[in-house]
Coordinates of C-alpha atoms in Angstrom, one line a residue:
X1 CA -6.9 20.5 -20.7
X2 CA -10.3 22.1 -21.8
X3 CA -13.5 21.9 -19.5
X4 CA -15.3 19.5 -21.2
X5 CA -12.2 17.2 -20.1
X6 CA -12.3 18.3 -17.1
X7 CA -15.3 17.6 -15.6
X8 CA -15.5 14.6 -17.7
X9 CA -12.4 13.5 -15.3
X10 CA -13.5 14.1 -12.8
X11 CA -17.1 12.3 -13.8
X12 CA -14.9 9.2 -14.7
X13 CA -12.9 8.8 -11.3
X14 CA -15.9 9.3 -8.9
X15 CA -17.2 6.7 -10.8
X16 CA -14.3 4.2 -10.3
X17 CA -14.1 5.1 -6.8
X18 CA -17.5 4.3 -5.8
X19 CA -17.0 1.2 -8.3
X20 CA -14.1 0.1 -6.4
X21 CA -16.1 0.6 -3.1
X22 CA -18.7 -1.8 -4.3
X23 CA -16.3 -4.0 -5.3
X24 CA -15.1 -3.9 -1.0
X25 CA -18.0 -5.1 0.3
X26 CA -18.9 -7.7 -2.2
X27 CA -15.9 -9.1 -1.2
X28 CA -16.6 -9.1 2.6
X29 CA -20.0 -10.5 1.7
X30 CA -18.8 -13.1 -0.3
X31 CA -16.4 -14.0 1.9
X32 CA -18.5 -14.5 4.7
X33 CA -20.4 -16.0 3.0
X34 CA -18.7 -19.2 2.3
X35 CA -16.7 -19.5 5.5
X36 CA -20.4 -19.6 7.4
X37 CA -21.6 -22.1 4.8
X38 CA -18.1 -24.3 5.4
X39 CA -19.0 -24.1 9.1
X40 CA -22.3 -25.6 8.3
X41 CA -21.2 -28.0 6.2
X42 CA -18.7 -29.5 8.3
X43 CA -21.1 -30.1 11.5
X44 CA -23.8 -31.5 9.4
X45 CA -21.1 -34.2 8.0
X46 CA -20.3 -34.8 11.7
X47 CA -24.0 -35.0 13.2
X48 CA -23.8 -37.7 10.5
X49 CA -21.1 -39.6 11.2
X50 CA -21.8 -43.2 13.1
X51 CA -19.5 -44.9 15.5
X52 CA -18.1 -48.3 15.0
X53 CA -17.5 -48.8 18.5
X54 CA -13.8 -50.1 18.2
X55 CA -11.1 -48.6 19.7
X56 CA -9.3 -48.9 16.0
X57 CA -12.3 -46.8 14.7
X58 CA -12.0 -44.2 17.6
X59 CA -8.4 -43.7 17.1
X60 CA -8.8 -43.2 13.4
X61 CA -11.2 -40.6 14.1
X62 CA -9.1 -38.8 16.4
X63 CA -6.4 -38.7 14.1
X64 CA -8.8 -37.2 11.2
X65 CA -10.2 -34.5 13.8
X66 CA -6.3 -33.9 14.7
X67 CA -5.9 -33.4 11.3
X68 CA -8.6 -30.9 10.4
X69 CA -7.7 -29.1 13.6
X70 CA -4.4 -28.2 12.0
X71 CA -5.2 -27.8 8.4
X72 CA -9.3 -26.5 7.8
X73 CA -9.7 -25.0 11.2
X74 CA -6.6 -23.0 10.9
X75 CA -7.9 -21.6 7.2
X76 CA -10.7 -20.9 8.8
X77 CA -9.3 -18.8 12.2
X78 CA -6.8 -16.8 9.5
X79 CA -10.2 -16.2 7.1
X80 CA -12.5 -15.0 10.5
X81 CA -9.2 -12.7 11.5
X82 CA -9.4 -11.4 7.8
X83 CA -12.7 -10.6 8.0
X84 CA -12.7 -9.1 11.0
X85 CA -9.6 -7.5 10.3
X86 CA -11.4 -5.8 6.8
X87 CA -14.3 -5.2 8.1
X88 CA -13.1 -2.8 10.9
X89 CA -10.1 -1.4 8.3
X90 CA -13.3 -0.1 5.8
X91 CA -15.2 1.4 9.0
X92 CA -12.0 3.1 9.3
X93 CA -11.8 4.4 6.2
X94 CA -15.3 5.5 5.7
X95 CA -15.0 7.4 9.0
X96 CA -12.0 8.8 8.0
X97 CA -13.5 10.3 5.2
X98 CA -16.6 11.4 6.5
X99 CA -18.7 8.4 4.9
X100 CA -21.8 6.7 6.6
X101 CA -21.1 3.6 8.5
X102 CA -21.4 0.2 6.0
X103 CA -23.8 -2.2 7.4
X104 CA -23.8 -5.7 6.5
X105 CA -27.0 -7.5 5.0
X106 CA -28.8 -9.7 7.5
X107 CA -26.9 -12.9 8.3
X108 CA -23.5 -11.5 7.5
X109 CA -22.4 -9.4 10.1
X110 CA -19.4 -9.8 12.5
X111 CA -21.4 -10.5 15.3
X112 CA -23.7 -13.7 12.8
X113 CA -20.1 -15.1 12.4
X114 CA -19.3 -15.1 16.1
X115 CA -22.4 -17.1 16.9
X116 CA -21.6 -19.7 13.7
X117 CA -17.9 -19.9 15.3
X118 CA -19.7 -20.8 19.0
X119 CA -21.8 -23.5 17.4
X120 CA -18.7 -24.8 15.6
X121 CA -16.5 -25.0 18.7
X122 CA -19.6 -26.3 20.5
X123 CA -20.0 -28.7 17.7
X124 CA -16.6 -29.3 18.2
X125 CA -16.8 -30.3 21.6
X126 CA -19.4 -32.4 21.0
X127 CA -17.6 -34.3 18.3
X128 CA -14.1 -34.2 20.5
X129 CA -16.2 -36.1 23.3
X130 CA -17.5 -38.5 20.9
X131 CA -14.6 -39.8 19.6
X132 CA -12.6 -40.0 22.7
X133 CA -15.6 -41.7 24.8
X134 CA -14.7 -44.7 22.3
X135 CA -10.8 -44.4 23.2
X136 CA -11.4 -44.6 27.3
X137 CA -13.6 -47.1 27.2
X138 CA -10.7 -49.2 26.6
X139 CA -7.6 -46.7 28.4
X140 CA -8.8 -45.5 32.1
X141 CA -6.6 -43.6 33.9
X142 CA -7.2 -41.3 36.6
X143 CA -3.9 -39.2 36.4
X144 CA -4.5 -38.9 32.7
X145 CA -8.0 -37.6 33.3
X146 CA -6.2 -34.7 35.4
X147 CA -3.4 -33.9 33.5
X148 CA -6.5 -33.5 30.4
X149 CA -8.5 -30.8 32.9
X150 CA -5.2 -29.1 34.1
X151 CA -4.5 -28.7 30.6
X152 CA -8.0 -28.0 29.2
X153 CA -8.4 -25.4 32.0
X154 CA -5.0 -23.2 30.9
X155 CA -5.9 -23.8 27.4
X156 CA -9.3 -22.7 27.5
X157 CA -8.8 -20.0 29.5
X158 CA -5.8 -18.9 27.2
X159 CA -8.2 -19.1 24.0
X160 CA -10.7 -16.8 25.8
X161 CA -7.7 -14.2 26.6
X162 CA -7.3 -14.1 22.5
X163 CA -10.2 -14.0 21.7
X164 CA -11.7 -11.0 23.6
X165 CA -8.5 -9.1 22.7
X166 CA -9.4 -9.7 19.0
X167 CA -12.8 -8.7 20.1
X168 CA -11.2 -5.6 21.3
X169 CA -8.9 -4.7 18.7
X170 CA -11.9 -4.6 15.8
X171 CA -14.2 -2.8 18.1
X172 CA -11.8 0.0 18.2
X173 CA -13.4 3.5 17.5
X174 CA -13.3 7.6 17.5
X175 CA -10.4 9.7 15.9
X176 CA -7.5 8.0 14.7
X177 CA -5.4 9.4 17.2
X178 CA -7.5 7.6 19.9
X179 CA -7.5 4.4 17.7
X180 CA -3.6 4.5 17.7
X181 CA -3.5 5.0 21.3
X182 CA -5.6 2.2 21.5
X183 CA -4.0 -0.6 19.7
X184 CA -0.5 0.2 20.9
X185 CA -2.4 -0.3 24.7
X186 CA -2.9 -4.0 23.1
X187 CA 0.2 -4.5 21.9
X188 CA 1.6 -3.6 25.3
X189 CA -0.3 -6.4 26.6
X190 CA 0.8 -9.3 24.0
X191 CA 3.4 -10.0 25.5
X192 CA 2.4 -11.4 28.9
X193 CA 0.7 -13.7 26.9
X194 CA 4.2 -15.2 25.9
X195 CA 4.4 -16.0 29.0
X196 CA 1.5 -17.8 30.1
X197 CA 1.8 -20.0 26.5
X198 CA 5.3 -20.7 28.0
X199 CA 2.9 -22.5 31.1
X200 CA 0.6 -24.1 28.7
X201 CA 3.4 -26.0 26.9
X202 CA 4.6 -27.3 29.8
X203 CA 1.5 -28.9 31.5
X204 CA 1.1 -30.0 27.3
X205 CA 4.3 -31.8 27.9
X206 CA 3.3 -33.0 31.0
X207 CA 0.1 -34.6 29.4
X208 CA 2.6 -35.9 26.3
X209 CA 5.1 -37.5 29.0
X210 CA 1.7 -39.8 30.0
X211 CA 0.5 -40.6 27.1
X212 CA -2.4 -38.6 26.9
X213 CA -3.7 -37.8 23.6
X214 CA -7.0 -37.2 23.9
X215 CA -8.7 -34.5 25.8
X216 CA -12.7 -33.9 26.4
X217 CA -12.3 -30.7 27.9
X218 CA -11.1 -28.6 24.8
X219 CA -10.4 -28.3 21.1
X220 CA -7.1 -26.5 21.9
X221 CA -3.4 -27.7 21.5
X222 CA -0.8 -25.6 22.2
X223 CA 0.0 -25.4 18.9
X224 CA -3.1 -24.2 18.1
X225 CA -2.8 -21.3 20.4
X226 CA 0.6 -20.4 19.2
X227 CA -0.6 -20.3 16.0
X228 CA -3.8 -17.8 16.7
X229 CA -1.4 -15.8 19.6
X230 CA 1.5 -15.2 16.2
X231 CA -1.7 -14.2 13.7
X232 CA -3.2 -11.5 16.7
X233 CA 0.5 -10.5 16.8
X234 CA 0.3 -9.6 13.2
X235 CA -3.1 -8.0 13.3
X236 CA -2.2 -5.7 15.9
X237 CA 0.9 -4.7 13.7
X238 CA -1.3 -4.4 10.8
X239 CA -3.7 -2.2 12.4
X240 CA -1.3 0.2 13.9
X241 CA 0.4 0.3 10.2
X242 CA -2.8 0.8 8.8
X243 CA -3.9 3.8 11.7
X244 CA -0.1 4.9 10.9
X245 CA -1.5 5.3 7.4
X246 CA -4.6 6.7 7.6
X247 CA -3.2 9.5 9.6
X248 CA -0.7 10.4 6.9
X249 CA -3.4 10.1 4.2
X250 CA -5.7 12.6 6.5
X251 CA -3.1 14.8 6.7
X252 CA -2.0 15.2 2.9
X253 CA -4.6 18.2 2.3
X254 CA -3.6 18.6 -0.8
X255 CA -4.4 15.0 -2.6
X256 CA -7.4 13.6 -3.3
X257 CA -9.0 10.6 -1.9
X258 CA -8.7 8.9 -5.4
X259 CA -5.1 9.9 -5.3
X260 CA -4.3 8.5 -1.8
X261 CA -6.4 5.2 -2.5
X262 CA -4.3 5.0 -5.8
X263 CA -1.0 5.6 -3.7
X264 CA -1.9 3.7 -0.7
X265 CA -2.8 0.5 -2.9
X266 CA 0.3 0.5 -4.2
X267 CA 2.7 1.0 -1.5
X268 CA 0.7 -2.3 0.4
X269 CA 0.9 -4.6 -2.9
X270 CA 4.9 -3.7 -2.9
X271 CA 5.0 -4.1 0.4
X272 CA 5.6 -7.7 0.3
X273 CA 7.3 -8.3 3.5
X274 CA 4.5 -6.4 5.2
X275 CA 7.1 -4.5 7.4
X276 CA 5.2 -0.9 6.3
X277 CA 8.6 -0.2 4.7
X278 CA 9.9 -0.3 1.0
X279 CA 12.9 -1.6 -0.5
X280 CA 14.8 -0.2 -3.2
X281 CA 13.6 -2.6 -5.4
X282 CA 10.0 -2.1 -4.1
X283 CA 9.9 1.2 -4.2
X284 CA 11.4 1.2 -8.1
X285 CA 8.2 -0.9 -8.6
X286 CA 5.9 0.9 -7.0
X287 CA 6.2 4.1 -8.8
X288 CA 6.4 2.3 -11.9
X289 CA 3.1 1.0 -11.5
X290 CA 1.8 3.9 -11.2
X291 CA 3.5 5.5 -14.5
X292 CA 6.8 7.1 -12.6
X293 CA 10.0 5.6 -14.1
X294 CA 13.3 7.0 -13.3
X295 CA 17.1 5.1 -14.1
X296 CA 18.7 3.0 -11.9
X297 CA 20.8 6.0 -11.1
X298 CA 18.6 8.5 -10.3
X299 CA 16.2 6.0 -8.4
X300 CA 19.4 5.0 -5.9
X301 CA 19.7 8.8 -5.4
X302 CA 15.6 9.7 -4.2
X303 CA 16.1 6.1 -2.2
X304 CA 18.8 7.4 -0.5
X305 CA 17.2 10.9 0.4
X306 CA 13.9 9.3 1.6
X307 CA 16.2 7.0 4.1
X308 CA 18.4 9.9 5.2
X309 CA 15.4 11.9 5.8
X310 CA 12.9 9.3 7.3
X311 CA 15.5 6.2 8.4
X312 CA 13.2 4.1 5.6
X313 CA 11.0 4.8 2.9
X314 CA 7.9 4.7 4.4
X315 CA 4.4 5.0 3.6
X316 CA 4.5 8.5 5.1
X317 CA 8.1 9.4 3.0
X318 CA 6.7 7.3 -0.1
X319 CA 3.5 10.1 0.0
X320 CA 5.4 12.8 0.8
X321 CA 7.7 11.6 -2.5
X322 CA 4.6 11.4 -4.7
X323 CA 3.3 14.9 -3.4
X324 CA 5.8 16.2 -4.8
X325 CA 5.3 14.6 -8.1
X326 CA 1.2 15.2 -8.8
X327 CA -0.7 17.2 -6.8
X328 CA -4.9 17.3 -7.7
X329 CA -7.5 18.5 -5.4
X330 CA -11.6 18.9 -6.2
X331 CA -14.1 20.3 -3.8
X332 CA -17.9 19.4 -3.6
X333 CA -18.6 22.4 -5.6
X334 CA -16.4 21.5 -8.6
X335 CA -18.0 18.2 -9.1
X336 CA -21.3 19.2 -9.0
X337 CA -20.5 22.0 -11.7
X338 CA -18.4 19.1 -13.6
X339 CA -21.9 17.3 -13.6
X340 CA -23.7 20.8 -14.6
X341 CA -21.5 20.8 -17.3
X342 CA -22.2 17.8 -19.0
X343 CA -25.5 18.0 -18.4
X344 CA -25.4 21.8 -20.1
X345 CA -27.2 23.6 -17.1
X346 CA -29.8 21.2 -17.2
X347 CA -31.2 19.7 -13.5
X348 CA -30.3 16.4 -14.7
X349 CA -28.2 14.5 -17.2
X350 CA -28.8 11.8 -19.8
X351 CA -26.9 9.0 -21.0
X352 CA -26.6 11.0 -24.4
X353 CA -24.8 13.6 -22.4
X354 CA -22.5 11.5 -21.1
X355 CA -21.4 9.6 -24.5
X356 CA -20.9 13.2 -26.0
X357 CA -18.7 13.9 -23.0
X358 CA -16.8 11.0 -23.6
X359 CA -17.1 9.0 -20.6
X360 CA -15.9 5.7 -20.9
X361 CA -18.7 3.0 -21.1
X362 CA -18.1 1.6 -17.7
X363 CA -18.2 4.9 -16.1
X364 CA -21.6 5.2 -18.0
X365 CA -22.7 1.9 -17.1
X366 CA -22.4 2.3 -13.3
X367 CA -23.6 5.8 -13.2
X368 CA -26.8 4.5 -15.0
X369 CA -27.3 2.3 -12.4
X370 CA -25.9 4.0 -9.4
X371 CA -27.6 7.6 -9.9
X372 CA -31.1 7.9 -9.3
X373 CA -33.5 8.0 -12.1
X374 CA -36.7 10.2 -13.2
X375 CA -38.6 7.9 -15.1
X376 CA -40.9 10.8 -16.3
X377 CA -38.0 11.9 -18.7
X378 CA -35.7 8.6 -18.0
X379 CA -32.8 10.7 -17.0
X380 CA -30.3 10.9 -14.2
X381 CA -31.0 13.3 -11.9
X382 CA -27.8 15.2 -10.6
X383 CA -28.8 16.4 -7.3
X384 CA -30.2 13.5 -4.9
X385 CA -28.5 10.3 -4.8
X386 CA -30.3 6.9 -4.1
X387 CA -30.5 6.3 -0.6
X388 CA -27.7 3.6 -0.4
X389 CA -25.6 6.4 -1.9
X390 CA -26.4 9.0 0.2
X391 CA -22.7 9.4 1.4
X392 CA -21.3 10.1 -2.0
X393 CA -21.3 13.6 -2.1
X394 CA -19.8 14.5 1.2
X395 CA -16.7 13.4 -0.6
X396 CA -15.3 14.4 -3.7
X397 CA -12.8 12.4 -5.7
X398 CA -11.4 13.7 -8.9
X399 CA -8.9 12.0 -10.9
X400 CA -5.3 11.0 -10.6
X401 CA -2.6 13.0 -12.5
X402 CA -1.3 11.0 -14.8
X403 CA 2.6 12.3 -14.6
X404 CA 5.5 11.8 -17.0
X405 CA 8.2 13.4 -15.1
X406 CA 10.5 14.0 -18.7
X407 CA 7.1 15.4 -20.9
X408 CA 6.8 18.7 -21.9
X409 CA 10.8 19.4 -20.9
X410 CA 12.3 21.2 -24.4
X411 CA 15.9 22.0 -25.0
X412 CA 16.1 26.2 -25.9
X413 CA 17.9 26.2 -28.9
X414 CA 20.2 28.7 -27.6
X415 CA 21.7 25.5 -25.3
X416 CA 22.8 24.1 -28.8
X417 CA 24.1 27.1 -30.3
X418 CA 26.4 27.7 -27.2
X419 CA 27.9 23.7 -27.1
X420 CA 29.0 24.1 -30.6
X421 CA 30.8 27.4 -29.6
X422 CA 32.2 25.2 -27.4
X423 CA 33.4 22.1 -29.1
X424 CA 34.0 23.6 -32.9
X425 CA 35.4 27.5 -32.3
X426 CA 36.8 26.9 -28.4
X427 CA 34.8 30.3 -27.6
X428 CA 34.0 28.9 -24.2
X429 CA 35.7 26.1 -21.4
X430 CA 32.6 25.7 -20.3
X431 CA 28.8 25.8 -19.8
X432 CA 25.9 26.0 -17.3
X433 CA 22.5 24.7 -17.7
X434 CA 19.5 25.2 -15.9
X435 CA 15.5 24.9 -16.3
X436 CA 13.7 28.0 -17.0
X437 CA 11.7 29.2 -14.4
X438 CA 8.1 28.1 -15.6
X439 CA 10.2 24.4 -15.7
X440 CA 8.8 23.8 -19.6
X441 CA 12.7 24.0 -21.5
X442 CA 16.3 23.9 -20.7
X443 CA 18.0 27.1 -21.1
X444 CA 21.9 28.2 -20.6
X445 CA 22.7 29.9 -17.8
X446 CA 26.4 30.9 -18.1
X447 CA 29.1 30.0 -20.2
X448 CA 32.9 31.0 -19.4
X449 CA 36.1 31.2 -20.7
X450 CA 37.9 30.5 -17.5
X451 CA 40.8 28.1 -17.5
X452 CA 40.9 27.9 -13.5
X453 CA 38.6 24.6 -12.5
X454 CA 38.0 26.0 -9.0
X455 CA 35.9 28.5 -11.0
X456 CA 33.8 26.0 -12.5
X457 CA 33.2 24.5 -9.0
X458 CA 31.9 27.7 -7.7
X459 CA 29.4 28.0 -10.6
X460 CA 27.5 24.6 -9.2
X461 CA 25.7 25.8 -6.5
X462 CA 25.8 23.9 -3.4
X463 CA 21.9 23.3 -3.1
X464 CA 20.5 23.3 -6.2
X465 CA 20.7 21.3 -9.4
X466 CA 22.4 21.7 -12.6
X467 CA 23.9 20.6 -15.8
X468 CA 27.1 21.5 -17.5
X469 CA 29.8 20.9 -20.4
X470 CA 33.4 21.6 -19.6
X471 CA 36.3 21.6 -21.9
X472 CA 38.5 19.1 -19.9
X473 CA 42.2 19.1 -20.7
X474 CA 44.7 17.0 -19.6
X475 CA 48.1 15.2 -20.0
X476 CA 48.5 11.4 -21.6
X477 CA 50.8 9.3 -20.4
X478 CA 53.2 9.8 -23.4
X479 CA 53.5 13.5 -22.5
X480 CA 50.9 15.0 -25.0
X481 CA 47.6 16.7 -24.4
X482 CA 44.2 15.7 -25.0
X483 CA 40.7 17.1 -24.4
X484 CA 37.4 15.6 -23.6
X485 CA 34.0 16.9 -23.4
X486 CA 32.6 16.0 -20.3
X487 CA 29.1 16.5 -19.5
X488 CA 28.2 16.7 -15.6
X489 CA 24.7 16.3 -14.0
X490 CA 25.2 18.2 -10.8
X491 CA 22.6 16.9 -8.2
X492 CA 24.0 17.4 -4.7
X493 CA 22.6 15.7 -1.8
X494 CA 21.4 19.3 0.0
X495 CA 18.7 20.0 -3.1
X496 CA 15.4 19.3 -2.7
X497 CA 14.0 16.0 -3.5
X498 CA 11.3 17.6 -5.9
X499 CA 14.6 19.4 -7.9
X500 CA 16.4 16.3 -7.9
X501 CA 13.4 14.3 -9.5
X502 CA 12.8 16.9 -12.0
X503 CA 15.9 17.3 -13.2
X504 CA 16.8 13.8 -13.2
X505 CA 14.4 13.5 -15.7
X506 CA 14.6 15.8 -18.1
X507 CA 18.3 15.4 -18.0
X508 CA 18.4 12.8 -21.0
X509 CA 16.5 15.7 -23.4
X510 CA 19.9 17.9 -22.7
X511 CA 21.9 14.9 -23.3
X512 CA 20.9 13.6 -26.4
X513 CA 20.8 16.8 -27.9
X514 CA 24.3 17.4 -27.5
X515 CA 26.6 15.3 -30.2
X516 CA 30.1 14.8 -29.2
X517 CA 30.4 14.3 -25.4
X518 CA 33.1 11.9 -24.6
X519 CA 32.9 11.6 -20.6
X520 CA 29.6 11.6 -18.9
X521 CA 30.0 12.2 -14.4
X522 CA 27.5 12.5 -12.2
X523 CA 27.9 14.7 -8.6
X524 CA 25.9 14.5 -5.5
X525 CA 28.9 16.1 -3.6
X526 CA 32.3 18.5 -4.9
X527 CA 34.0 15.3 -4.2
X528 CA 32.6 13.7 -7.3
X529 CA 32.8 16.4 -9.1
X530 CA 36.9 17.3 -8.8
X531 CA 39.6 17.4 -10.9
X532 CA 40.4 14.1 -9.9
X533 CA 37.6 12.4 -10.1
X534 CA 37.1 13.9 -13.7
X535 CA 40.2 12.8 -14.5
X536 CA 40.3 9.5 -14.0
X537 CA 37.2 8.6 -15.5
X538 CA 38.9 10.5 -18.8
X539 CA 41.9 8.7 -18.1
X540 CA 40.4 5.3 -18.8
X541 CA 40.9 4.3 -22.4
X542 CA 43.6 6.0 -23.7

């Protein structure tokens, strides 16, 4: 890859990134945005409602406020814990790496929500009161009105609890360390809370067993606090995955932040049970989308070295894995002499330079817009960003490595030459392959003449990979001989992951190039490999 390709790279995924950031916050925004205007909707349809009076009317009402208790509310107390939820997760992230604090435009901040949720619940209240003022005029019972304030009382008091423990978990700060430490303090806690739920139940039952349906005194069922106790359950666990995360990310040096967004997007869309854990069949996906592809063979064997290594591929093992496969790292000073580049030593750049460099057209378009501008010579200038940018270059992001494990992988034409020695003039029993040092072709790395199998076992060495042809021999059932070429891919479990991926695929180069093989094994241990286990498999057919 030339320079002018380089920095162009480079260029193009600084440009996504801060793109994709964009992108973040609109969403937040939006977000926000509608669940506050929902809010306000719904109060101003019940500051307009008007009682009837009748106890028919007051019980249909109830039932409708029951009903929007457990269907809209609930959207709305999972969308707040969202917010709140991806809100702290990109303060974490900007901190992480080293970017200024994102503050909300007026109105849409955390802190604007929590007063438009205290007017709801207020609002609420208000309505709540309302509607059951029209059921006791007509049911008064003093033992009901208890049982509602015993209740309300344990309720309310429970709906506090969560609430300044959600309070607590998104105001969580300093190093990540401290932030894990943190949120596993609150987990420690949660369950106590089982407890007192199991109390609110019963009084709930005690208020069912007298036919008490209404209650002035809160907005809370127990249901309802189930409900938001089970979704702060799951945020806690998110959080500490996500911490979990970020620490491993911080800690892989030698990727980019491009990289690790691109890696750590696609290990939480395949994660679909959320348990911060892949499948087989997750993991398969995973590297697929991002342009790895291995057989179903091969893929069983990394899956099984990740779980013996890490008890479960995890975000931390599925990093590790792809470390292995791309590496990329840019510092501050290589993009800004990508940018120097392009703009040929010049203290700015134009958008002609950027077309010659090939940029795509969206990179272009949001640089144009993004990069501040000297009107003077309309031009981008390089070296000062717009003030709402001003945290872009204390990070640099280059691009991600596109990898094809199997590209670039030749067969040395020696590797032929030796086979037909093999299977035409008998010159050899068998053959070794290997990759060359620099990893770029397949070579030959013995061949032998030897009869004795044990001496073919010793040539596969017990911790690294390789490929061979032997000459194998043996007796039909009828009495006569017959041979078979058997080609073995030799991967035992005490190589190193990176080997094992490599070789995996670039075996299918070696194997199509080589005409004639009858019997095809594959060895992670001598088991599979033995005269046995060769022999059977050449057995079958004949």
């Amino acid at each position: 890859m030339d320079q002018a390709e380089t920095v162009s790279r480079r260029v193009e995924k600084f440009a996504e990134l801060m793109q994709s950031v964009w992108v973040s916050r609109n969403d937040y925004e939006r977000r926000i945005k509608l669940l506050l205007s929902a809010l306000a909707e719904t109060q101003f349809q019940w500051a307009a409602t008007v009682f009837s009076g009748s106890y028919t009317d007051a019980k249909e009402l109830s039932m409708d406020f029951a009903t929007y208790k457990q269907t809209t509310k609930r959207t709305w107390v999972t969308e707040r814990q969202d917010l709140a939820t991806l809100f702290g997760n990109v303060q974490t992230k900007l901190k992480t790496y080293g970017l200024r604090e994102y503050v909300p435009p007026l109105g849409l901040a955390l802190s604007d929500l929590d007063e438009a949720w205290k007017r709801l619940l207020a609002s609420e209240a208000t309505r709540s009161r309302s509607i059951n003022a029209q059921i006791r005029e007509h049911v008064h019972q003093v033992i009901k009105e208890s049982l509602r304030k015993k209740f309300a009382d344990l309720a309310n008091d429970f709906e506090r609890r969560l609430h300044a423990i959600s309070i607590e978990l998104t105001a969580i700060e300093g190093t990540l360390e401290s932030q894990q430490g943190q949120v596993q303090e609150i987990q420690i806690r949660l369950p106590a809370l089982k407890d007192v739920l199991v109390v609110v139940a019963s009084v709930e039952d005690e208020c069912g067993a007298a036919n008490v349906e209404e209650n002035d005194y809160t907005v809370f069922t127990c249901q309802d606090l189930a409900f938001e106790l089970e979704l702060l359950n799951q945020s806690v666990v998110k959080k500490i995955a996500f911490i979990d995360n970020q620490i491993v990310s911080r800690n892989m040096t030698n990727l980019t932040p491009a990289q690790l967004e691109q890696f750590e997007s696609a290990f939480r869309y395949f994660d679909k049970d959320e348990t911060n854990t892949l499948s087989l069949p997750e993991m398969t996906a995973a590297l697929a989308s991002l342009g790895i592809v291995y057989t179903d063979e091969d893929m069983i064997l990394i899956f099984e070295d990740l779980t013996q290594v890490y008890g479960a591929v995890t975000y931390e093992a599925f990093i590790k894995l792809l470390v292995d496969i791309t590496e990329d790292q840019t510092s501050p000073e290589q993009l800004r002499e990508a940018f120097r580049g392009i703009a040929t030593d010049k203290p700015f750049v134009t958008e002609l330079d950027l077309r010659i460099a090939h940029l795509p057209q969206s990179a272009i378009d949001y640089l144009r817009e993004a990069m501040p501008k000297d009107h003077a010579y309309d031009r981008i200038v390089v070296s000062t960003p717009q003030p709402h940018l001003s945290f872009l270059p204390l990070i640099v992001y280059s691009s991600l490595l596109k990898h094809e494990m199997a590209s670039g992988v030749g067969v040395n034409p020696n590797c032929l030459e030796e086979f037909q020695a093999l299977k035409l003039k008998k010159t050899h029993k068998y053959i070794i392959f290997t990759l060359s040092s620099d990893s770029t072709e397949i070579v030959v790395e013995k061949t032998s003449s030897s009869n004795k199998f044990d001496d073919f076992i010793e040539d596969l060495p017990e911790a690294e990979c390789r490929w061979a042809i032997y000459d194998f021999e043996f007796e039909k059932e009828d009495g006569g001989k017959r041979n078979k070429i058997t080609f073995v891919s030799w991967a035992p479990d005490t190589a190193k992951i990176k080997q094992k991926m490599v070789f995996a695929s670039s075996k299918d180069a070696l194997r199509r190039s080589l005409v004639g093989v009858a019997v095809e094994i594959q060895g992670t241990d001598y088991s599979e490999v033995a005269y046995e286990s060769i022999l059977d498999k050449a057995s079958r057919g004949n």
